[in-house]
Amino acid sequence: MRKKKMIVLDPGHGGQDPGAVANGLVEKYVAWEIAQRVREKLIRVNADVIIVQPSAGNPKSTTQDELYKPPQEANLLQADFYLSIHVNAGGGEGFESFVHPAAKDKRADMIRNRLHSQVMRYLAQYKIKDRGCKYANFAVLRLTEMPAVLLECLFIDNAWDAGLLKNTTFLHGLANEIAYGLILSLELEEG
Ligand SMILES: [Zn+2]
């Protein structure tokens, strides 16, 4: 039997850091909801899924805590994979995914491509724009010692995207596809 894999989920922001806020939505809550649901969906696979959220233990956690503690903890845990979940803002629309530029064409990139296409297949039904597979020197991607991917799940300040993010059926469907994308890309097995 293969070694049980450990997956760290990092719902972006938390505590004193709400992330983006618009259309009656708060990024930290949307990210948390998605992460919880992804973990639930992975309960039957042979993997340890851990949500690392500094605000869970310290409601006053700061932006710095939320940014730097999850990668540190994932490194200490020697996790096999790291997924950071965010919601975008700033006047665009759609879904995009990131890996660190140094991970281009490496394992993290392969995992991301599989995950991205799985999620986009679902989102296309809702006419969500595919912003593409991207590379960025984000702190969580730079500081993690294992393959790491960051998802920007729609735009909180776009009316169409925000309407969908408020829809529980849609949001759970999105989390299901992220979970399924992880099962495929990380080759997780029913446990
Ligand atoms: Zn964010």
GROMACS .gro file of C-alpha atoms and ligand atoms in nm, residues 12-13 19-20 27 85-88 152, ligand 1:
model
   11
   12GLY     CA    1  -0.729   3.265   0.212
   13HIS     CA    2  -0.754   3.539   0.475
   19GLY     CA    3  -0.989   3.963   0.207
   20ALA     CA    4  -1.203   4.118  -0.067
   27GLU     CA    5  -1.377   3.652   0.073
   85ILE     CA    6  -0.830   2.896  -0.205
   86HIS     CA    7  -0.915   3.259  -0.280
   87VAL     CA    8  -1.182   3.471  -0.444
   88ASN     CA    9  -1.066   3.742  -0.680
  152GLU     CA   10  -0.885   3.242  -0.761
  192ZN      ZN   11  -0.752   3.654  -0.146
   0.00000   0.00000   0.00000
